[in-house]
Structures are given as structure tokens and as C-alpha cells.
XYZ file of C-alpha atoms in Angstrom:
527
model
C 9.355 25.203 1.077
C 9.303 26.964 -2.249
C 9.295 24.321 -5.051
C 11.092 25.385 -8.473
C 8.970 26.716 -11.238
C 8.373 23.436 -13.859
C 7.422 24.089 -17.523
C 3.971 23.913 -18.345
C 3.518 20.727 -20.692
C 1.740 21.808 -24.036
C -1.196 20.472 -24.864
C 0.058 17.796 -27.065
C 2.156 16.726 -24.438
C -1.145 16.921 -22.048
C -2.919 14.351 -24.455
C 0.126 12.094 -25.022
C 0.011 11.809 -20.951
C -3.666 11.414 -21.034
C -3.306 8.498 -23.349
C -0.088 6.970 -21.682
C -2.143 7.064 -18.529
C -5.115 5.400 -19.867
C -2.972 2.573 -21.059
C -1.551 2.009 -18.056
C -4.364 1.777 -16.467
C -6.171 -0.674 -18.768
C -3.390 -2.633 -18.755
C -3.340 -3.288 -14.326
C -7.130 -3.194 -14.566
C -7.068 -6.070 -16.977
C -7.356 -8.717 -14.021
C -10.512 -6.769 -13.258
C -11.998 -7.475 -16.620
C -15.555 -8.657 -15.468
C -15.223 -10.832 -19.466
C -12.287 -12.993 -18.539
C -12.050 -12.828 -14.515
C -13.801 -14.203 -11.626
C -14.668 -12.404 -8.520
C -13.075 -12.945 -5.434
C -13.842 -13.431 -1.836
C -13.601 -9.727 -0.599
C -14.954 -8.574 -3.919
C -17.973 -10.566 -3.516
C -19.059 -9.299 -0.439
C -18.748 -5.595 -1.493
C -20.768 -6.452 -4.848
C -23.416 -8.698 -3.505
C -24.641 -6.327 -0.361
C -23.979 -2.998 -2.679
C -26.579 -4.997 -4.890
C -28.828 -5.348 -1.843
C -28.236 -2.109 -1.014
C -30.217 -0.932 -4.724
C -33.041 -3.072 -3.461
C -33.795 -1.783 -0.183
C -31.704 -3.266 2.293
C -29.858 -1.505 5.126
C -26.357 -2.317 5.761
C -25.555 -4.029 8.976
C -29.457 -4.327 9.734
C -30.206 -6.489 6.747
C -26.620 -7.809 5.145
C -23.381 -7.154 7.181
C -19.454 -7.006 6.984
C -16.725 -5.595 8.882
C -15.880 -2.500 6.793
C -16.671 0.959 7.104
C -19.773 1.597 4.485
C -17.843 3.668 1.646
C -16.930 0.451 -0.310
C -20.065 -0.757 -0.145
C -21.988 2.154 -1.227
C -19.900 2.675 -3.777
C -20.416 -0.595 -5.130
C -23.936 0.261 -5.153
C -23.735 3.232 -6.907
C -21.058 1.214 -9.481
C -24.114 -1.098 -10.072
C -26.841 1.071 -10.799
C -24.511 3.099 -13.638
C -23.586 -0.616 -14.986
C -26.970 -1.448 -14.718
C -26.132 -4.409 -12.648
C -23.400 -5.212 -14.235
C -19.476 -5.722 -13.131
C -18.862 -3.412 -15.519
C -20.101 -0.325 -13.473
C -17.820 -1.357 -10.992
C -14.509 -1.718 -13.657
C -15.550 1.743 -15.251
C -15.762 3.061 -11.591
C -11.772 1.699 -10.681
C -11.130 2.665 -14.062
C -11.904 6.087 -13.304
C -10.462 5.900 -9.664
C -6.987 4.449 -10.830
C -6.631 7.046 -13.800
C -7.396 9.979 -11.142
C -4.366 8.213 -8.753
C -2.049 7.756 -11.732
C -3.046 11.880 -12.684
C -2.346 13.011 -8.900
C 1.137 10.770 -8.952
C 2.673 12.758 -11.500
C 1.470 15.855 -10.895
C 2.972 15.830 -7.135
C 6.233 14.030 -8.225
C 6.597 16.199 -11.072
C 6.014 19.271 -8.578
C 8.811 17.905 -6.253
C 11.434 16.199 -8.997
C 10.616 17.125 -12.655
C 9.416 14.891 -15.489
C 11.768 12.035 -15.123
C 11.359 11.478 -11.816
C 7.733 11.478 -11.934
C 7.202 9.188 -14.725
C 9.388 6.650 -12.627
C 8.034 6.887 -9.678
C 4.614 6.518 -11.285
C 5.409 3.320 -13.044
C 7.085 1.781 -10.088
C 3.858 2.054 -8.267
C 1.820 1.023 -11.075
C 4.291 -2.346 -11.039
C 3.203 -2.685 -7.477
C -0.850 -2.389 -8.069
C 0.374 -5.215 -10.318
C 1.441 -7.117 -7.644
C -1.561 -6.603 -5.042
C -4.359 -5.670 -6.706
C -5.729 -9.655 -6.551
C -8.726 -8.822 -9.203
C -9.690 -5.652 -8.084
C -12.400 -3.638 -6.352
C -10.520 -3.782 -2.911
C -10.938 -0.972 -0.194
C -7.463 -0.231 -0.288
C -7.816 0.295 -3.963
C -10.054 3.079 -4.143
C -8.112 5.530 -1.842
C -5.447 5.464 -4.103
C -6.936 8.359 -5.880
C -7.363 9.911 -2.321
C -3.706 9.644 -1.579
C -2.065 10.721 -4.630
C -4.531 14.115 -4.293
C -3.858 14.406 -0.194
C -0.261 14.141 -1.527
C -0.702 17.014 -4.118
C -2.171 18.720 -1.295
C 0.385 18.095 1.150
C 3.160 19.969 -1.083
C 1.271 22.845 -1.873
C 0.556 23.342 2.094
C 4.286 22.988 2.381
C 4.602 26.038 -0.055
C 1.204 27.808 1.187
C 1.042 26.935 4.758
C -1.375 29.268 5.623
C -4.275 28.154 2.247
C -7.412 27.423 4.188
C -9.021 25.591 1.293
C -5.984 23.024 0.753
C -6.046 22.477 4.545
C -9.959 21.962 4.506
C -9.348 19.455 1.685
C -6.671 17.530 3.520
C -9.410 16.722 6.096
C -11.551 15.528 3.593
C -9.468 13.445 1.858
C -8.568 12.131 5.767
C -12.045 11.373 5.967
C -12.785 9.894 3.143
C -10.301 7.281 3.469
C -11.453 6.631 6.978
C -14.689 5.593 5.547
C -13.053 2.751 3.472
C -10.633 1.414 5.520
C -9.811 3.479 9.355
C -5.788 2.623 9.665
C -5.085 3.492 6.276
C -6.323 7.070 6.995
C -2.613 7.407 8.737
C -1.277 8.511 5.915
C -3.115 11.568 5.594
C -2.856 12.188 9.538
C 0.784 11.869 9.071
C 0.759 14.827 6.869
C -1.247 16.544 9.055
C 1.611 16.414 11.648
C 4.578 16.895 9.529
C 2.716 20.288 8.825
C 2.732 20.980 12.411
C 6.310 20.074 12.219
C 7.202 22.538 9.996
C 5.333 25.478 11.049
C 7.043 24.711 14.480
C 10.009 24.340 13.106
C 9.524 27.657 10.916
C 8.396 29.143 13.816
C 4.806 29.917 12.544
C 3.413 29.269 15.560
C 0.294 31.368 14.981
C -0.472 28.800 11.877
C -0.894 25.948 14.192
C -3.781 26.013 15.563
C -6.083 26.928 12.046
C -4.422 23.991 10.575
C -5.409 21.821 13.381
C -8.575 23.294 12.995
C -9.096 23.302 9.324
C -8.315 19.670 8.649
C -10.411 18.779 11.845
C -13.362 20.326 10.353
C -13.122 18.800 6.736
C -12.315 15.568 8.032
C -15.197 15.768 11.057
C -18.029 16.705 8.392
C -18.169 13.542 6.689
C -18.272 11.213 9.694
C -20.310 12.743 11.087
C -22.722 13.103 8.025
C -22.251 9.019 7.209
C -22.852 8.698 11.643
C -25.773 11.054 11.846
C -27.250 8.845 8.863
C -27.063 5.473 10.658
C -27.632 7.096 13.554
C -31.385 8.196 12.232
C -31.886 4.565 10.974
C -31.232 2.990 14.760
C -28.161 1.753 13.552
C -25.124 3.659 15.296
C -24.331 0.875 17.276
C -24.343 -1.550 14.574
C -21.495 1.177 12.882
C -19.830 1.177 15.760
C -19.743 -2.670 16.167
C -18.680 -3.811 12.516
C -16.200 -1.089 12.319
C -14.402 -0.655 15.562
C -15.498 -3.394 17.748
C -14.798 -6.420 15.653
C -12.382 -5.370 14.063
C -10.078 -4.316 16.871
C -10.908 -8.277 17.931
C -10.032 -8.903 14.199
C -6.116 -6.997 14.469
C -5.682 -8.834 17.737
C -6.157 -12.160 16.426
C -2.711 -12.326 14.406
C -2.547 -15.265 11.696
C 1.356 -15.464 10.759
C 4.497 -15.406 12.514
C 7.581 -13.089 11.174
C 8.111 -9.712 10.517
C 5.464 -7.788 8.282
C 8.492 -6.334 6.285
C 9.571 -9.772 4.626
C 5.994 -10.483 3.885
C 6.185 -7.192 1.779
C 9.038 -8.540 -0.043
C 8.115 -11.204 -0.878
C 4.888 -9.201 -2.449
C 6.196 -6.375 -4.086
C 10.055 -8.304 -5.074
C 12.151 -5.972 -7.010
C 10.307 -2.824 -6.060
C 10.429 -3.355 -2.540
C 14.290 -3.266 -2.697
C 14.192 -0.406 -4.728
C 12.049 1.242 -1.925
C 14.722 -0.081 0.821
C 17.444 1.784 -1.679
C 14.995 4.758 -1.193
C 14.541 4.857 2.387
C 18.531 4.725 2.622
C 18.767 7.800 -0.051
C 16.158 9.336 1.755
C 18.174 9.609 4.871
C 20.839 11.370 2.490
C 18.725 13.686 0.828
C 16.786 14.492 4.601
C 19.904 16.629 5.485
C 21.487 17.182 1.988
C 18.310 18.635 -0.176
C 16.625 21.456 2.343
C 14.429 22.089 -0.466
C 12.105 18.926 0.072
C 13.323 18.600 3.843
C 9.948 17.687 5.202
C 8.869 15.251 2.090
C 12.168 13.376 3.232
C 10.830 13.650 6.649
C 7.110 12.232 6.015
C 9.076 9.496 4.102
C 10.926 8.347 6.775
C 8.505 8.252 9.893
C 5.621 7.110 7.456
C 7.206 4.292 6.068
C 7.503 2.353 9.316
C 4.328 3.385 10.356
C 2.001 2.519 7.638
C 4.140 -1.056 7.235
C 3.146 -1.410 10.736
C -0.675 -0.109 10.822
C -1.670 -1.460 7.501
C -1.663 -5.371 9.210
C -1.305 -4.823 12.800
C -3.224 -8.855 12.708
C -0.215 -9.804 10.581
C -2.416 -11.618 7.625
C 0.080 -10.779 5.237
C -2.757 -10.628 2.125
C -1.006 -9.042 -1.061
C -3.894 -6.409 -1.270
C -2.710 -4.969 2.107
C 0.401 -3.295 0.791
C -1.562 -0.994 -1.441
C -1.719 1.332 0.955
C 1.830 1.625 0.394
C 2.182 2.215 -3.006
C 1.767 6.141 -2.480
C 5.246 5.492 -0.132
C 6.091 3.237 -2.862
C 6.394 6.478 -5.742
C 8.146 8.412 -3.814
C 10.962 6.204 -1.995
C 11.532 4.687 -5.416
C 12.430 8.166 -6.728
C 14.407 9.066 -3.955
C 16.255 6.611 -4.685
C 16.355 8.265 -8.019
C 16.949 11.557 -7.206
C 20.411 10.205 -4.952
C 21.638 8.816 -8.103
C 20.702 11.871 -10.341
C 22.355 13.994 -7.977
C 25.629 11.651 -8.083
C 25.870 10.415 -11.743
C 24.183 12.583 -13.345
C 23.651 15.889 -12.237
C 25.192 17.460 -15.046
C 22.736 15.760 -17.586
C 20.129 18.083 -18.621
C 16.880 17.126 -21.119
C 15.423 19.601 -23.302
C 11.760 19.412 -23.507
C 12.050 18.081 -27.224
C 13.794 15.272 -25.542
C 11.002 14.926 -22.783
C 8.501 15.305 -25.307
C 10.346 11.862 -26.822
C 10.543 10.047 -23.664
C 6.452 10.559 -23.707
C 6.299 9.326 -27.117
C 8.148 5.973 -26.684
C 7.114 5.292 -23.296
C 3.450 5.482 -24.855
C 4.899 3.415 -27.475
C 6.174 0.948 -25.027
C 3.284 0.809 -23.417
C 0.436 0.082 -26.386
C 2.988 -2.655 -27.972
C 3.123 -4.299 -23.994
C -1.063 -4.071 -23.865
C -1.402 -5.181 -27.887
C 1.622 -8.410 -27.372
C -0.326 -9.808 -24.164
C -3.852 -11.154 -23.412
C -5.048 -7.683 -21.928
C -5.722 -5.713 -25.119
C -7.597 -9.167 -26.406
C -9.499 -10.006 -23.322
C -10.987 -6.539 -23.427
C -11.749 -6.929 -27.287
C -13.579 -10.179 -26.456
C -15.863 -8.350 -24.141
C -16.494 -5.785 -26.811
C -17.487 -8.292 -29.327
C -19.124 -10.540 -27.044
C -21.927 -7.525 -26.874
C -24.919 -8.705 -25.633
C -27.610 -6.775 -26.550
C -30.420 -8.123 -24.859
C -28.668 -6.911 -21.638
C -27.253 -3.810 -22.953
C -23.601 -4.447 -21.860
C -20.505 -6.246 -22.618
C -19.938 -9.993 -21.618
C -19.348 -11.251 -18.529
C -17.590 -14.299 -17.627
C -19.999 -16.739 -15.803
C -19.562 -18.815 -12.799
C -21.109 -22.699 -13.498
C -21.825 -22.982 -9.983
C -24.338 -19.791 -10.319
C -25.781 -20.997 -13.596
C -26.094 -24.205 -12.026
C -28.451 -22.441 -9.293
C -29.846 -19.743 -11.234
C -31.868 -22.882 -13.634
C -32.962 -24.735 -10.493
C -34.176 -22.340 -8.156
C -36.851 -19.746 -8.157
C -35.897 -15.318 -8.077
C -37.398 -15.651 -4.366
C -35.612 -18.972 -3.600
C -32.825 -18.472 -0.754
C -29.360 -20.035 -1.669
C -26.517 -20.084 1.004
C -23.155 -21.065 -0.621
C -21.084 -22.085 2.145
C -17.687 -20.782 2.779
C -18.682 -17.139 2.579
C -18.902 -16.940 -0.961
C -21.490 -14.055 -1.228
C -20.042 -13.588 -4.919
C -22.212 -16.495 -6.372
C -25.390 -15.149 -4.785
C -24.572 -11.686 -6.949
C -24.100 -14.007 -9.954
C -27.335 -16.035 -9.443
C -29.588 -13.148 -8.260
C -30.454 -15.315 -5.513
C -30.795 -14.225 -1.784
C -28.829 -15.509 1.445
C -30.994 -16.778 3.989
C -29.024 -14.370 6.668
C -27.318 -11.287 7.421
C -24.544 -13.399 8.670
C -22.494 -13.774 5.080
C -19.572 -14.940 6.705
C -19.893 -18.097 8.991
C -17.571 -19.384 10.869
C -15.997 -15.587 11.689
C -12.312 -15.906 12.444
C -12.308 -14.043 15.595
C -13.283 -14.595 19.140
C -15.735 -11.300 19.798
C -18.893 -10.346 21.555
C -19.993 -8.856 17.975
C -18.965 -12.623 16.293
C -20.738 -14.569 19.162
C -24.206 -12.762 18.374
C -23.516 -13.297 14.315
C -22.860 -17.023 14.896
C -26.280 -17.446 16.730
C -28.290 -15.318 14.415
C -26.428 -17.334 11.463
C -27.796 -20.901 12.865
C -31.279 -19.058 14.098
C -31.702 -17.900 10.595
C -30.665 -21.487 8.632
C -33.467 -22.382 10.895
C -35.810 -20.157 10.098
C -35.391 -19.405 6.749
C -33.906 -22.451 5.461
C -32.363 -22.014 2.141
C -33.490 -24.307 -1.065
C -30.438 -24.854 -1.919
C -26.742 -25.187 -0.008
C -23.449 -25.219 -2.283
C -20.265 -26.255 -0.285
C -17.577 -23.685 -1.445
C -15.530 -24.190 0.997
C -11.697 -24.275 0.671
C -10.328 -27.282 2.501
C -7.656 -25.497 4.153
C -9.611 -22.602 5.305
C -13.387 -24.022 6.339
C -14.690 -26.656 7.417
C -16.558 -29.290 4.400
C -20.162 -29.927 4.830
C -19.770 -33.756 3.602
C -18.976 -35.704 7.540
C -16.232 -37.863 5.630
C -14.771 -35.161 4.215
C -14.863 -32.852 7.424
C -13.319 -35.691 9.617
C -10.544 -36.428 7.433
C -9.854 -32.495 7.513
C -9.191 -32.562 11.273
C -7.425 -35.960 11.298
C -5.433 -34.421 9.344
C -4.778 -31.131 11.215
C -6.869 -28.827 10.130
C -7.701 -25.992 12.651
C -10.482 -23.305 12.714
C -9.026 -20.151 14.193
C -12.005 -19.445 16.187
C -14.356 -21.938 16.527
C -18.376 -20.918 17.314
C -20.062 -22.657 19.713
C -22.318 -24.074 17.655
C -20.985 -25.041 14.726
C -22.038 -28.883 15.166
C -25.488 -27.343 15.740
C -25.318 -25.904 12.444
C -23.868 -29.462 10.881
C -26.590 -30.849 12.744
C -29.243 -29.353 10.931
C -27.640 -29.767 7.541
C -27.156 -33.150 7.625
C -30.990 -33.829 9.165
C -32.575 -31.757 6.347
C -30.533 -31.388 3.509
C -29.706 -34.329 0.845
C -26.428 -34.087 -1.365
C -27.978 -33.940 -5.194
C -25.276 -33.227 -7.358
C -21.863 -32.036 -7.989
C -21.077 -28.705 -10.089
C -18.021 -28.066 -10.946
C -16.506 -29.764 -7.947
C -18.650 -28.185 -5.671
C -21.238 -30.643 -3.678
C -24.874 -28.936 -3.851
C -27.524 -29.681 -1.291
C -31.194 -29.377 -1.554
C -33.564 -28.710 1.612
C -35.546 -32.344 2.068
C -38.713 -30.866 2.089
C -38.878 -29.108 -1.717
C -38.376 -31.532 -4.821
């Protein structure tokens, strides 16, 4: 694969990108504004154990979730530049979003030209719309690790043999392993559509340093983040959260129907224009020899990463991220088929391109000015605080609520795994166990269920706030809980000792007051 020589954009044009891109940005980040959003389930846990994490805790020893320890990490280091603050983490996705939108027009722009890349680019960015569900998501971050693996990608297509791009691919492999293991298929699908073509170029003497290449640069890195738990006493505890329970987890499916609708009915509009690209890219596959093998990773990695992404079929919006890189590029396939048929005569000077930048920047300021984004960042500008040395934050009242009637050292267990509000009250949970009842029916879950009830026992919190969503967990109130299951409701795994743990609520905990709609209950034995 030789791609065509592009122009070189000037540097004017360089900054009117850098701006456009910026925009853009700020303008799907705006549900992440920590001034005028709350966090979320997911969200919380990553923020609240990264927080731990800059005070000394281990994960999985002392606070523990299911994911592979990148996000949370990274949370942690997100924190300590925001001093604490959401903010860290924003400027962190800011930074991680504007790198992905970069990489996405660089490679489209490699493969199609201008046009096509500033489509593509905005398609996707219509689709982080659509899933991003307020942010700081492990699917989010390797976004940025895509777009670059898929930079990489077409320069190994026109380099095969450029040991440093092939050492990178492995990295990139691995470092989207450590957020989120089946998403990493998109950069092992690469990996094997080079093989492809140096088979089918008959390089055969390239095979085996690729294999070898990428193995090494994505082997480093696990190994590095293994050998460190491993030194800690905690390898099996890796191995547990991130392989064991959570093959339990994608056996344990919680819808019916065929992950494809579920994406349409996510992504709407662009997911038919990514249906009218899969069709074009069948076309183009034996039409355009040029991009033969981008065609080809298209087509086999489209099914695939639909497939992989929810093998457990839970159908959350934030899942199809991972196919937003898939996303770009079927949407300007689709483009390219009707370039090559209406309009392949039609071509744009750079003065003209140098126009379409202008207005699309245009386009794009008067969008962010005309809504609530532009203002809702304003508000957190002016609402400096300067006592804490950052902008505002919006508040939960349930954390207020706790933060005036508790002690720092006081334990507070918000029930319905809502680690969020302990990050907003700077108040501890009373176990590692942040997530009671778990969903799934595992050896790993079975052990986390009896160390959740041994430590309510043992460390009983001063305060427990009921969070719980009615159609998800189960209330703490006895009226309330019964008249959930007369009505229906079902847990879909349910711990053996869950009426232990009611049990002990009810015996030593007294219903004080209700914040916010959420029933707060103090331990008996401290007024």
C-alpha cells in the first residue's frame, strides 16, 4: 500500500484545526463539566478508589472493582493534578479526547483527503455524543489509543517492515488491555490484517518480526503492571477481578435480542450511515486496491468488535464507544462510494479547503455559544473559589448532608453501590466490597458478599444512606423491600446472605431523616 502524497496544511490552517478541535471537544465534554453534572455509577467507583489510591490504599487489597487497574490509576493521577478535584479528571479527558480527535484526522486524511476526514471525524464525535453518559468511562480513554494504533496501522501498511511502528502497535495493544481486555481486539485485529497482507504480498520473511515486535511492546507493560501486583501479594487478586469475575460477569447475559439493534437504537442516524458504510465497503474492498486491506479490517472488525464489546449483552450506551474508531471510517466509506459516483470529477482547491475550515469552526463556536455548554463552563469560571484553588463544582445534597453530620474518620456506606457520594463527602466505606449485591454468580462474588456482611459487622458504619434504585436493588426500608418483590422485582444473583445483612441493619440502625429522597440511617449506638 502506497498512500498518495497529501498537501501539507500551513500553519494557519494547523491552528484553525487546533481550535476547531478544541471546540469540539469542549462541546461533547460539556456533560463532563464537574460545575453543572453529577457523577455517575461507573464514574464513581473509578474516582472514589483512585482517591484512595493517593492515600495509601492498594487496589483489590484495600478497595476493589472488576476492571483492569489503568482507569483507576489514572483517576488517581487526574486527582492529584486537580488537587482533588473533578476537574483533574475533565482536564485529563479533555486532553485524551483532543489527542483521539488529532489521530482521527490525521489517519483519515492519510487514507481519503481533507473532506473525508473532517466527516468521518464529526460523525464519531456525534456518536461520543450519544454514549459518553457523563464521562470518565474506560472505554473513553482508549479512544486516543485507537485513533494512534490506527495512524499506526496505515503507515505499517506502507512500511511493513518499520520496527518502531510495529513496537508501538503492541503498546498501544497493551495499553488498552489495561483498561478494558476485549476492547484490545481492535488493535489485535490489525495485528492480523498485517499478517494478511505480508502473506498475501508474499513477504513471508516479515512475518515473524511483526509477530514478534508487537508481542514484545504489548508483553512489556503487562508484565510491568503484573510484576507490580505480583511484588505486593496481589497477583491473584489481578487475576480474580479481571479475568475470573468477569468471564462470570459476560456469561451472565441481561437482555434478549440481537446486540446490533441495541446499537441502533444508541447511535440512530449514524449507525445507518455506518450500515451504508459496511455495504460501500464491500464495493470499495474489490474496486479501490489502494486501501484494499483498510476495507478488509473494516469488514471482519465490525462484526467482531459488535460482538466482543458485550458478549453479556447489557446493552449500556457507553459500550459502543469502542466502536466509534469503526464508526469514522465506515461512515466515510460510505463517503468515499458516493464521491467516487457523484462526484468524482469535483475537485477543491486548498483556498476552498482552507474555507470549509473556517466555517466549520464557525459552525462550531456559534453551536457551543447558542447552547448551555459555552455557559455552563463560564459558570464554573466565575464560580472561582479561591479558598480551594479551583473552579466550582456542583454538589450532591446527599454528601453535604453527611459531610455536616459525621466526623473525617466516620465510615459512611451509601447503599446501592454509590461509591460517588463517599468521594463527595470525604468519608470512608466500611469495606472493600463497594458493590453489594454483585450481579453474578462467582467464586470471586461469593467471598466479596461474605467479607461485605463480615465487614458491616465489624466496622459498622455511622451512617447508612439508601441509594438504591428501586428497579435495580433491593430498599433497605422492609415495607418498601416487600412491596418491591410483590411486585416482581428480581435480583439477578442473589447472595446468600443478603437477609443476614438486612438483619443487622434493621437490629442496629434507626431511620433519622430523609435527604433529598434518600432515607439515611444512623448506627443505634452513636447519637
Amino acid at each position: 500500500m502506497q498512500t498518495k502524497p497529501h498537501r501539507l496544511p500551513s500553519a494557519v490552517e494547523i491552528l484553525l484545526l487546533a481550535v476547531l478541535f478544541a471546540v469540539l471537544a469542549l462541546i461533547v465534554l460539556a456533560q463532563a463539566n464537574p460545575g453543572t453534572s453529577s457523577i455517575r455509577r461507573d464514574s464513581g467507583f473509578y474516582l472514589y478508589i483512585g482517591d484512595q489510591l493517593l492515600h495509601g490504599k492498594m487496589l483489590y487489597r484495600d478497595v476493589w472493582d472488576h476492571k483492569p487497574p489503568a482507569i483507576y490509576y489514572l483517576n488517581a493521577l487526574a486527582l492529584w493534578i486537580g488537587k482533588g478535584s473533578r476537574w483533574g479528571v475533565w482536564l485529563v479527558e479533555f486532553i485524551f479526547l483532543f489527542t483521539a480527535v488529532c489521530f482521527s484526522y490525521i489517519s483519515l486524511n492519510r487514507l481519503w483527503g481533507t473532506s473525508a476526514a473532517l466527516a468521518g471525524t464529526s460523525l464519531w464525535l456525534y456518536g461520543l455524543e450519544a454514549t459518553l453518559q457523563g464521562g470518565n468511562l474506560t472505554e473513553e480513554y482508549p479512544l486516543a489509543l485507537h485513533f494512534i494504533s490506527l495512524v499506526l496501522f496505515i503507515r505499517l501498511l506502507e512500511q511493513p517492515a518499520h520496527r518502531l511502528f510495529q513496537f508501538l502497535l503492541g503498546v498501544m495493544l497493551a495499553a488498552t488491555f489495561l483498561f478494558r481486555p476485549n476492547i484490545a481486539a481492535i488493535q489485535i485485529l490489525m495485528g492480523f490484517v498485517l499478517l494478511i497482507a505480508a502473506w498475501m504480498q508474499k513477504r513471508y520473511k516479515d512475518i515473524l518480526p511483526l509477530l514478534t515486535r508487537v508481542g514484545i511492546g504489548a508483553a512489556l507493560p503487562i508484565l510491568f503492571v503484573a510484576g507490580y501486583f505480583g511484588a505486593k501479594g496481589l497477583f491473584k487478586d489481578l487475576i480474580d477481578a479481571v479475568f475470573t469475575y468477569n468471564f462470570a460477569y459476560s456469561q451472565t447475559p441481561l437482555n434478549e435480542g440481537p446486540r446490533i439493534a441495541a446499537g441502533f437504537n444508541t447511535l440512530g442516524g449514524a449507525a445507518w450511515i455506518a450500515l451504508g458504510g459496511y455495504l460501500s465497503a464491500i464495493w470499495l474492498f474489490k474496486k479501490d486496491a489502494h486501501n484494499r486491506f483498510v476495507y478488509l479490517y473494516l469488514l471482519l472488525g465490525t462484526p467482531l468488535l459488535i460482538y466482543v464489546n458485550d458478549p453479556a449483552k447489557r446493552f449500556y450506551p457507553h459500550y459502543f464507544m469502542s466502536l466509534l474508531p469503526f464508526l469514522a471510517l465506515l461512515g466515510v466509506a460510505f463517503w468515499r462510494l458516493i464521491q467516487t459516483k457523484v462526484f468524482s470529477n469535483i475537485r477543491l482547491s486548498s483556498v476552498y479547503q482552507f474555507g470549509g475550515y473556517f466555517l466549520l469552526l464557525a459552525a462550531a463556536m456559534l453551536y457551543f455559544f447558542q447552547t448551555d455548554r459555552a455557559q455552563g463552563y463560564i459558570n464554573a469560571v466565575v464560580g472561582y473559589r479561591t479558598d480551594e484553588k479551583w473552579m466550582v463544582e456542583r454538589r450532591s445534597p446527599v454528601a453535604a448532608y453527611v459531610r455536616s453530620h459525621t466526623q473525617p474518620d466516620d465510615l459512611v456506606l451509601f447503599w446501592g453501590a454509590y461509591p460517588s457520594e463517599n468521594f463527595l463527602s470525604r468519608r470512608d466505606a466500611p469495606t472493600r466490597a463497594l458493590f453489594y449485591p454483585l450481579y453474578v454468580d462467582s467464586d470471586v462474588s461469593t467471598k466479596l458478599n461474605d467479607q461485605f456482611l463480615h465487614d458491616l459487622i465489624a466496622n459498622p458504619p455511622v451512617l447508612i444512606v439508601d441509594m438504591s434504585d428501586p428497579l435495580e436493588f433491593p430498599s433497605l426500608d422492609g415495607e418498601k423491600r416487600r412491596e418491591q418483590f410483590d411486585s416482581g422485582f428480581t435480583l439477578i444473583h442473589t447472595p446468600a446472605n443478603l437477609e443476614q445483612v438486612f438483619d443487622f441493619i434493621a437490629q442496629n440502625y434507626t431511620m433519622v431523616e430523609t435527604v433529598s429522597g434518600r432515607q439515611v440511617y444512623r448506627l443505634n449506638s452513636v447519637r
